[in-house]
């Protein structure tokens, strides 16, 4: 395989000061997944198994990530345990000094496989729950028996002495279960829980009318989370992400485009954020053709919205421009039709009222039917 170690650079690229290294990398090992979650933010068009990076290429990418300065790698998907070479990847990450965090749905993972993953040296496990009880988990994931399998995996993770985080994506159908999610995390001896509202990219955008909570639900949830944080301080860390559609300020997506992290897709494209492919006409370089440090420093996609020079006048004059970093480019694309516009989640945006109206309209529909993702299971060829 021929890998370009240093692409030709124009005068602008040569004059550009070096970009500080990223802290983290999301390695999307596969898009194969046994669940059919309606809130999935993976692209509508998934990478098929026959275009996935092979083991050798992933190992090279991890070596390059460590040399670049990446500290931690999140092994994700799809379902990363669908890769039979997962343990080899983990061992290699350990060898080159990367902290490994496995993000899994858990439903297809046996105790024996978990032991093997633990023996390989994984540092941390994040386990998703689509509901706080069996009925909700099985309904949202469209997988009968999912909840009990997840409970078994969580207990085995803790028996092995691995740190455990519970991931709970909340929306209108399950937002009332936030107190129960927190109790579930405590009962499973997790040290951290992520309570993240659905983000409307990829497949999730198709289900927005069935997922969008009401304003009252959102602010009730915020109150519950704040009370729980105070009560459980030192016992359980609670991270929470509110839906952008009800926010006053935009989230600093990925702590700024091309500032601290990068994503590698199953087929090897390197993205500044998980949903970046929703922005047309960006040139995403691939690890099959370019070294990771070259992609981070010089690729057109990473430099498209890096820093503040690209910002529209409204953002350029804002006192928060180096706090929010312009917000979410993918959301600006989805709502404003232009990735270089002010994120409509910002209350200063002329489209902020439109974004809120969309949220309230969707929340009022009472839509309860999910359009399920319809993945094929990990053991079948996509």
GROMACS .gro file of C-alpha atoms in nm:
model
  382
    1UNK     CA    1   0.000   0.000   0.000
    2UNK     CA    2   0.141   0.338  -0.097
    3UNK     CA    3   0.089   0.600   0.169
    4UNK     CA    4   0.165   0.963   0.098
    5UNK     CA    5   0.380   1.085   0.386
    6UNK     CA    6   0.380   1.452   0.286
    7UNK     CA    7   0.142   1.586   0.021
    8UNK     CA    8   0.234   1.880  -0.194
    9UNK     CA    9   0.139   2.195  -0.009
   10UNK     CA   10   0.069   2.536  -0.150
   11UNK     CA   11   0.214   2.856  -0.008
   12UNK     CA   12  -0.082   2.903   0.226
   13UNK     CA   13  -0.036   2.561   0.381
   14UNK     CA   14   0.339   2.615   0.417
   15UNK     CA   15   0.283   2.947   0.591
   16UNK     CA   16   0.020   2.807   0.826
   17UNK     CA   17   0.149   2.760   1.183
   18UNK     CA   18   0.148   2.400   1.310
   19UNK     CA   19  -0.179   2.290   1.466
   20UNK     CA   20  -0.155   2.156   1.824
   21UNK     CA   21  -0.208   1.779   1.834
   22UNK     CA   22  -0.552   1.630   1.905
   23UNK     CA   23  -0.624   1.472   2.241
   24UNK     CA   24  -0.864   1.203   2.127
   25UNK     CA   25  -0.960   0.992   1.829
   26UNK     CA   26  -1.287   0.814   1.758
   27UNK     CA   27  -1.208   0.494   1.571
   28UNK     CA   28  -1.527   0.373   1.405
   29UNK     CA   29  -1.418   0.018   1.339
   30UNK     CA   30  -1.738  -0.090   1.164
   31UNK     CA   31  -2.092   0.026   1.094
   32UNK     CA   32  -2.229  -0.323   1.156
   33UNK     CA   33  -2.461  -0.329   1.458
   34UNK     CA   34  -2.725  -0.564   1.601
   35UNK     CA   35  -2.948  -0.279   1.721
   36UNK     CA   36  -3.181  -0.061   1.514
   37UNK     CA   37  -3.192   0.256   1.724
   38UNK     CA   38  -3.399   0.535   1.567
   39UNK     CA   39  -3.170   0.802   1.714
   40UNK     CA   40  -2.857   0.666   1.541
   41UNK     CA   41  -2.639   0.954   1.424
   42UNK     CA   42  -2.432   0.745   1.186
   43UNK     CA   43  -2.471   0.840   0.819
   44UNK     CA   44  -2.783   0.730   0.635
   45UNK     CA   45  -2.555   0.549   0.389
   46UNK     CA   46  -2.336   0.318   0.595
   47UNK     CA   47  -1.992   0.185   0.512
   48UNK     CA   48  -2.030  -0.178   0.411
   49UNK     CA   49  -1.814  -0.457   0.546
   50UNK     CA   50  -1.618  -0.498   0.224
   51UNK     CA   51  -1.479  -0.142   0.249
   52UNK     CA   52  -1.373  -0.160   0.613
   53UNK     CA   53  -1.006  -0.100   0.690
   54UNK     CA   54  -0.812  -0.419   0.746
   55UNK     CA   55  -0.623  -0.498   1.065
   56UNK     CA   56  -0.284  -0.387   0.935
   57UNK     CA   57  -0.416  -0.046   0.833
   58UNK     CA   58  -0.586   0.013   1.168
   59UNK     CA   59  -0.265  -0.078   1.352
   60UNK     CA   60  -0.074   0.171   1.139
   61UNK     CA   61  -0.335   0.438   1.213
   62UNK     CA   62  -0.306   0.377   1.588
   63UNK     CA   63   0.073   0.403   1.569
   64UNK     CA   64   0.044   0.730   1.378
   65UNK     CA   65  -0.215   0.859   1.626
   66UNK     CA   66   0.020   0.800   1.918
   67UNK     CA   67   0.306   0.975   1.735
   68UNK     CA   68   0.074   1.264   1.650
   69UNK     CA   69  -0.002   1.316   2.020
   70UNK     CA   70  -0.340   1.146   2.062
   71UNK     CA   71  -0.384   1.032   2.422
   72UNK     CA   72  -0.701   0.825   2.406
   73UNK     CA   73  -0.880   0.621   2.143
   74UNK     CA   74  -1.253   0.549   2.156
   75UNK     CA   75  -1.321   0.216   1.985
   76UNK     CA   76  -1.669   0.250   1.844
   77UNK     CA   77  -1.898   0.167   1.554
   78UNK     CA   78  -2.160   0.036   1.488
   79UNK     CA   79  -2.066  -0.240   1.724
   80UNK     CA   80  -1.685  -0.268   1.760
   81UNK     CA   81  -1.699  -0.621   1.900
   82UNK     CA   82  -1.822  -0.730   1.555
   83UNK     CA   83  -1.454  -0.703   1.460
   84UNK     CA   84  -1.280  -1.031   1.539
   85UNK     CA   85  -0.948  -0.847   1.545
   86UNK     CA   86  -1.059  -0.610   1.823
   87UNK     CA   87  -0.829  -0.764   2.083
   88UNK     CA   88  -0.530  -0.731   1.848
   89UNK     CA   89  -0.613  -0.363   1.803
   90UNK     CA   90  -0.639  -0.311   2.179
   91UNK     CA   91  -0.305  -0.483   2.241
   92UNK     CA   92  -0.143  -0.261   1.980
   93UNK     CA   93  -0.294   0.053   2.137
   94UNK     CA   94  -0.151  -0.052   2.471
   95UNK     CA   95   0.188  -0.109   2.306
   96UNK     CA   96   0.201   0.241   2.155
   97UNK     CA   97   0.071   0.409   2.472
   98UNK     CA   98  -0.291   0.489   2.387
   99UNK     CA   99  -0.569   0.479   2.647
  100UNK     CA  100  -0.850   0.263   2.508
  101UNK     CA  101  -1.219   0.317   2.568
  102UNK     CA  102  -1.456   0.053   2.427
  103UNK     CA  103  -1.803   0.184   2.333
  104UNK     CA  104  -2.040  -0.111   2.298
  105UNK     CA  105  -2.409  -0.202   2.286
  106UNK     CA  106  -2.321  -0.519   2.473
  107UNK     CA  107  -2.591  -0.745   2.333
  108UNK     CA  108  -2.358  -0.981   2.145
  109UNK     CA  109  -2.072  -0.990   2.394
  110UNK     CA  110  -2.018  -1.307   2.596
  111UNK     CA  111  -1.838  -1.331   2.929
  112UNK     CA  112  -1.557  -1.515   2.752
  113UNK     CA  113  -1.519  -1.235   2.496
  114UNK     CA  114  -1.514  -0.974   2.772
  115UNK     CA  115  -1.240  -1.168   2.948
  116UNK     CA  116  -1.041  -1.171   2.624
  117UNK     CA  117  -1.094  -0.796   2.576
  118UNK     CA  118  -0.989  -0.732   2.935
  119UNK     CA  119  -0.680  -0.951   2.895
  120UNK     CA  120  -0.588  -0.751   2.584
  121UNK     CA  121  -0.562  -0.443   2.808
  122UNK     CA  122  -0.871  -0.230   2.744
  123UNK     CA  123  -0.883   0.060   2.991
  124UNK     CA  124  -1.252   0.149   3.007
  125UNK     CA  125  -1.593   0.034   2.884
  126UNK     CA  126  -1.892   0.247   2.788
  127UNK     CA  127  -2.216   0.052   2.764
  128UNK     CA  128  -2.531   0.190   2.602
  129UNK     CA  129  -2.881   0.153   2.746
  130UNK     CA  130  -3.176   0.264   2.535
  131UNK     CA  131  -3.408   0.250   2.834
  132UNK     CA  132  -3.392   0.211   3.211
  133UNK     CA  133  -3.604  -0.105   3.198
  134UNK     CA  134  -3.644  -0.402   2.967
  135UNK     CA  135  -3.960  -0.277   2.796
  136UNK     CA  136  -3.808   0.057   2.694
  137UNK     CA  137  -3.464  -0.077   2.599
  138UNK     CA  138  -3.611  -0.349   2.382
  139UNK     CA  139  -3.860  -0.110   2.222
  140UNK     CA  140  -3.610   0.162   2.131
  141UNK     CA  141  -3.339  -0.079   2.012
  142UNK     CA  142  -3.593  -0.308   1.840
  143UNK     CA  143  -3.405  -0.603   1.989
  144UNK     CA  144  -3.589  -0.844   2.215
  145UNK     CA  145  -3.391  -0.937   2.527
  146UNK     CA  146  -3.141  -0.653   2.481
  147UNK     CA  147  -3.183  -0.515   2.833
  148UNK     CA  148  -3.103  -0.837   3.015
  149UNK     CA  149  -2.799  -0.894   2.798
  150UNK     CA  150  -2.673  -0.545   2.876
  151UNK     CA  151  -2.719  -0.599   3.249
  152UNK     CA  152  -2.513  -0.917   3.229
  153UNK     CA  153  -2.235  -0.739   3.038
  154UNK     CA  154  -2.230  -0.451   3.287
  155UNK     CA  155  -2.193  -0.688   3.580
  156UNK     CA  156  -1.917  -0.880   3.404
  157UNK     CA  157  -1.731  -0.557   3.323
  158UNK     CA  158  -1.729  -0.465   3.690
  159UNK     CA  159  -1.636  -0.819   3.797
  160UNK     CA  160  -1.330  -0.785   3.577
  161UNK     CA  161  -1.242  -0.462   3.757
  162UNK     CA  162  -1.288  -0.239   3.453
  163UNK     CA  163  -1.428   0.114   3.490
  164UNK     CA  164  -1.783   0.141   3.355
  165UNK     CA  165  -1.974   0.431   3.201
  166UNK     CA  166  -2.345   0.403   3.119
  167UNK     CA  167  -2.452   0.582   2.800
  168UNK     CA  168  -2.819   0.676   2.788
  169UNK     CA  169  -2.954   0.864   2.487
  170UNK     CA  170  -3.278   1.030   2.591
  171UNK     CA  171  -3.569   1.161   2.385
  172UNK     CA  172  -3.942   1.212   2.417
  173UNK     CA  173  -4.015   0.841   2.459
  174UNK     CA  174  -3.778   0.781   2.751
  175UNK     CA  175  -3.688   1.121   2.898
  176UNK     CA  176  -3.914   1.050   3.196
  177UNK     CA  177  -3.674   0.768   3.288
  178UNK     CA  178  -3.378   0.993   3.369
  179UNK     CA  179  -3.407   0.928   3.746
  180UNK     CA  180  -3.426   0.557   3.669
  181UNK     CA  181  -3.121   0.574   3.441
  182UNK     CA  182  -2.927   0.730   3.729
  183UNK     CA  183  -3.043   0.460   3.970
  184UNK     CA  184  -2.950   0.197   3.711
  185UNK     CA  185  -2.597   0.336   3.687
  186UNK     CA  186  -2.564   0.328   4.065
  187UNK     CA  187  -2.694  -0.029   4.088
  188UNK     CA  188  -2.437  -0.141   3.828
  189UNK     CA  189  -2.151   0.030   4.014
  190UNK     CA  190  -2.080   0.262   3.721
  191UNK     CA  191  -1.866   0.563   3.801
  192UNK     CA  192  -2.007   0.779   3.524
  193UNK     CA  193  -2.326   0.821   3.323
  194UNK     CA  194  -2.381   1.018   3.004
  195UNK     CA  195  -2.734   1.151   2.968
  196UNK     CA  196  -2.733   1.281   2.614
  197UNK     CA  197  -3.038   1.404   2.428
  198UNK     CA  198  -3.069   1.282   2.071
  199UNK     CA  199  -2.869   1.488   1.824
  200UNK     CA  200  -3.043   1.526   1.491
  201UNK     CA  201  -2.794   1.410   1.231
  202UNK     CA  202  -2.785   1.105   1.006
  203UNK     CA  203  -3.063   0.858   1.072
  204UNK     CA  204  -3.184   1.049   1.378
  205UNK     CA  205  -3.295   1.339   1.162
  206UNK     CA  206  -3.551   1.107   1.000
  207UNK     CA  207  -3.701   1.040   1.343
  208UNK     CA  208  -3.698   1.394   1.478
  209UNK     CA  209  -4.077   1.415   1.508
  210UNK     CA  210  -4.084   1.097   1.719
  211UNK     CA  211  -3.780   1.190   1.930
  212UNK     CA  212  -3.808   1.561   2.004
  213UNK     CA  213  -3.901   1.630   2.368
  214UNK     CA  214  -4.115   1.923   2.474
  215UNK     CA  215  -3.962   2.234   2.629
  216UNK     CA  216  -4.118   2.137   2.962
  217UNK     CA  217  -3.957   1.793   2.948
  218UNK     CA  218  -3.615   1.942   2.871
  219UNK     CA  219  -3.618   2.185   3.161
  220UNK     CA  220  -3.756   1.921   3.397
  221UNK     CA  221  -3.465   1.697   3.290
  222UNK     CA  222  -3.210   1.971   3.355
  223UNK     CA  223  -3.347   2.022   3.705
  224UNK     CA  224  -3.337   1.650   3.780
  225UNK     CA  225  -2.978   1.622   3.657
  226UNK     CA  226  -2.856   1.918   3.861
  227UNK     CA  227  -3.014   1.783   4.178
  228UNK     CA  228  -2.863   1.440   4.116
  229UNK     CA  229  -2.519   1.588   4.052
  230UNK     CA  230  -2.525   1.765   4.386
  231UNK     CA  231  -2.657   1.463   4.574
  232UNK     CA  232  -2.417   1.213   4.414
  233UNK     CA  233  -2.103   1.430   4.398
  234UNK     CA  234  -1.799   1.209   4.446
  235UNK     CA  235  -2.000   0.894   4.387
  236UNK     CA  236  -2.129   0.923   4.030
  237UNK     CA  237  -2.020   1.165   3.758
  238UNK     CA  238  -2.316   1.280   3.549
  239UNK     CA  239  -2.253   1.432   3.206
  240UNK     CA  240  -2.553   1.579   3.028
  241UNK     CA  241  -2.609   1.712   2.676
  242UNK     CA  242  -2.924   1.915   2.606
  243UNK     CA  243  -3.091   1.922   2.264
  244UNK     CA  244  -2.949   2.210   2.059
  245UNK     CA  245  -3.297   2.310   1.945
  246UNK     CA  246  -3.379   2.441   2.295
  247UNK     CA  247  -3.037   2.590   2.374
  248UNK     CA  248  -2.948   2.958   2.412
  249UNK     CA  249  -2.591   2.916   2.298
  250UNK     CA  250  -2.451   2.660   2.053
  251UNK     CA  251  -2.236   2.379   2.185
  252UNK     CA  252  -1.864   2.410   2.104
  253UNK     CA  253  -1.887   2.109   1.877
  254UNK     CA  254  -1.585   1.882   1.937
  255UNK     CA  255  -1.444   2.180   2.133
  256UNK     CA  256  -1.396   2.350   1.800
  257UNK     CA  257  -1.364   2.214   1.446
  258UNK     CA  258  -1.023   2.050   1.404
  259UNK     CA  259  -0.897   2.163   1.744
  260UNK     CA  260  -0.890   1.863   1.978
  261UNK     CA  261  -1.018   1.545   1.815
  262UNK     CA  262  -1.069   1.351   1.494
  263UNK     CA  263  -1.283   1.062   1.368
  264UNK     CA  264  -1.175   0.777   1.144
  265UNK     CA  265  -1.463   0.607   0.963
  266UNK     CA  266  -1.476   0.231   0.892
  267UNK     CA  267  -1.358   0.295   0.535
  268UNK     CA  268  -1.071   0.520   0.647
  269UNK     CA  269  -1.198   0.872   0.587
  270UNK     CA  270  -1.084   1.114   0.856
  271UNK     CA  271  -1.346   1.362   0.975
  272UNK     CA  272  -1.332   1.665   1.205
  273UNK     CA  273  -1.660   1.548   1.364
  274UNK     CA  274  -1.890   1.250   1.354
  275UNK     CA  275  -2.146   1.407   1.119
  276UNK     CA  276  -1.910   1.607   0.896
  277UNK     CA  277  -2.003   1.409   0.584
  278UNK     CA  278  -2.342   1.581   0.586
  279UNK     CA  279  -2.160   1.891   0.458
  280UNK     CA  280  -2.123   1.867   0.079
  281UNK     CA  281  -1.808   1.955  -0.115
  282UNK     CA  282  -1.563   1.892   0.171
  283UNK     CA  283  -1.260   1.687   0.074
  284UNK     CA  284  -1.205   1.419   0.339
  285UNK     CA  285  -0.864   1.259   0.309
  286UNK     CA  286  -0.831   0.886   0.374
  287UNK     CA  287  -0.573   0.703   0.585
  288UNK     CA  288  -0.521   0.466   0.292
  289UNK     CA  289  -0.363   0.756   0.101
  290UNK     CA  290  -0.228   0.999   0.362
  291UNK     CA  291  -0.051   0.983   0.696
  292UNK     CA  292  -0.263   1.089   0.992
  293UNK     CA  293  -0.047   1.387   1.086
  294UNK     CA  294  -0.070   1.521   0.730
  295UNK     CA  295  -0.447   1.488   0.740
  296UNK     CA  296  -0.464   1.666   1.075
  297UNK     CA  297  -0.241   1.953   0.966
  298UNK     CA  298  -0.312   2.002   0.598
  299UNK     CA  299  -0.634   1.839   0.476
  300UNK     CA  300  -0.890   2.078   0.325
  301UNK     CA  301  -1.175   1.946   0.540
  302UNK     CA  302  -0.993   2.008   0.868
  303UNK     CA  303  -0.889   2.357   0.767
  304UNK     CA  304  -1.229   2.456   0.628
  305UNK     CA  305  -1.368   2.575   0.963
  306UNK     CA  306  -1.062   2.566   1.188
  307UNK     CA  307  -1.002   2.870   1.406
  308UNK     CA  308  -1.207   3.188   1.360
  309UNK     CA  309  -1.113   3.336   1.020
  310UNK     CA  310  -1.394   3.148   0.843
  311UNK     CA  311  -1.666   3.287   1.069
  312UNK     CA  312  -1.949   3.510   0.942
  313UNK     CA  313  -1.958   3.870   1.073
  314UNK     CA  314  -2.211   3.786   1.345
  315UNK     CA  315  -1.972   3.530   1.497
  316UNK     CA  316  -1.658   3.734   1.432
  317UNK     CA  317  -1.786   4.015   1.655
  318UNK     CA  318  -1.918   3.785   1.929
  319UNK     CA  319  -1.746   3.772   2.267
  320UNK     CA  320  -1.800   3.396   2.271
  321UNK     CA  321  -1.630   3.319   1.940
  322UNK     CA  322  -1.344   3.136   2.114
  323UNK     CA  323  -1.581   2.969   2.360
  324UNK     CA  324  -1.841   2.825   2.122
  325UNK     CA  325  -1.604   2.822   1.820
  326UNK     CA  326  -1.899   2.896   1.594
  327UNK     CA  327  -2.107   2.604   1.721
  328UNK     CA  328  -2.203   2.312   1.499
  329UNK     CA  329  -2.123   2.336   1.128
  330UNK     CA  330  -2.339   2.035   1.049
  331UNK     CA  331  -2.640   2.194   1.215
  332UNK     CA  332  -2.581   2.518   1.026
  333UNK     CA  333  -2.581   2.308   0.708
  334UNK     CA  334  -2.898   2.121   0.802
  335UNK     CA  335  -3.103   2.423   0.909
  336UNK     CA  336  -2.947   2.726   0.735
  337UNK     CA  337  -2.837   2.540   0.423
  338UNK     CA  338  -2.483   2.678   0.459
  339UNK     CA  339  -2.215   2.529   0.685
  340UNK     CA  340  -2.045   2.869   0.715
  341UNK     CA  341  -2.350   3.039   0.865
  342UNK     CA  342  -2.410   3.107   1.235
  343UNK     CA  343  -2.535   2.796   1.413
  344UNK     CA  344  -2.913   2.844   1.450
  345UNK     CA  345  -2.884   2.709   1.806
  346UNK     CA  346  -2.737   3.049   1.900
  347UNK     CA  347  -3.001   3.296   2.016
  348UNK     CA  348  -2.828   3.565   1.810
  349UNK     CA  349  -2.889   3.380   1.486
  350UNK     CA  350  -3.175   3.510   1.270
  351UNK     CA  351  -3.280   3.145   1.233
  352UNK     CA  352  -3.293   3.073   1.606
  353UNK     CA  353  -3.669   3.126   1.618
  354UNK     CA  354  -3.711   2.893   1.323
  355UNK     CA  355  -3.510   2.622   1.502
  356UNK     CA  356  -3.723   2.655   1.814
  357UNK     CA  357  -4.040   2.645   1.604
  358UNK     CA  358  -3.922   2.321   1.444
  359UNK     CA  359  -3.865   2.171   1.788
  360UNK     CA  360  -4.204   2.275   1.920
  361UNK     CA  361  -4.379   2.159   1.604
  362UNK     CA  362  -4.214   1.815   1.621
  363UNK     CA  363  -4.275   1.781   1.994
  364UNK     CA  364  -4.643   1.860   1.945
  365UNK     CA  365  -4.699   1.593   1.681
  366UNK     CA  366  -4.730   1.315   1.936
  367UNK     CA  367  -4.558   1.088   1.682
  368UNK     CA  368  -4.473   0.757   1.849
  369UNK     CA  369  -4.371   0.537   1.558
  370UNK     CA  370  -3.998   0.496   1.499
  371UNK     CA  371  -3.837   0.447   1.160
  372UNK     CA  372  -3.588   0.181   1.263
  373UNK     CA  373  -3.238   0.176   1.121
  374UNK     CA  374  -3.253  -0.185   0.989
  375UNK     CA  375  -2.890  -0.278   1.034
  376UNK     CA  376  -2.780  -0.628   0.956
  377UNK     CA  377  -2.642  -0.819   1.252
  378UNK     CA  378  -2.262  -0.824   1.302
  379UNK     CA  379  -2.220  -1.187   1.198
  380UNK     CA  380  -2.381  -1.124   0.858
  381UNK     CA  381  -2.215  -0.958   0.563
  382UNK     CA  382  -2.362  -0.614   0.495
   0.00000   0.00000   0.00000
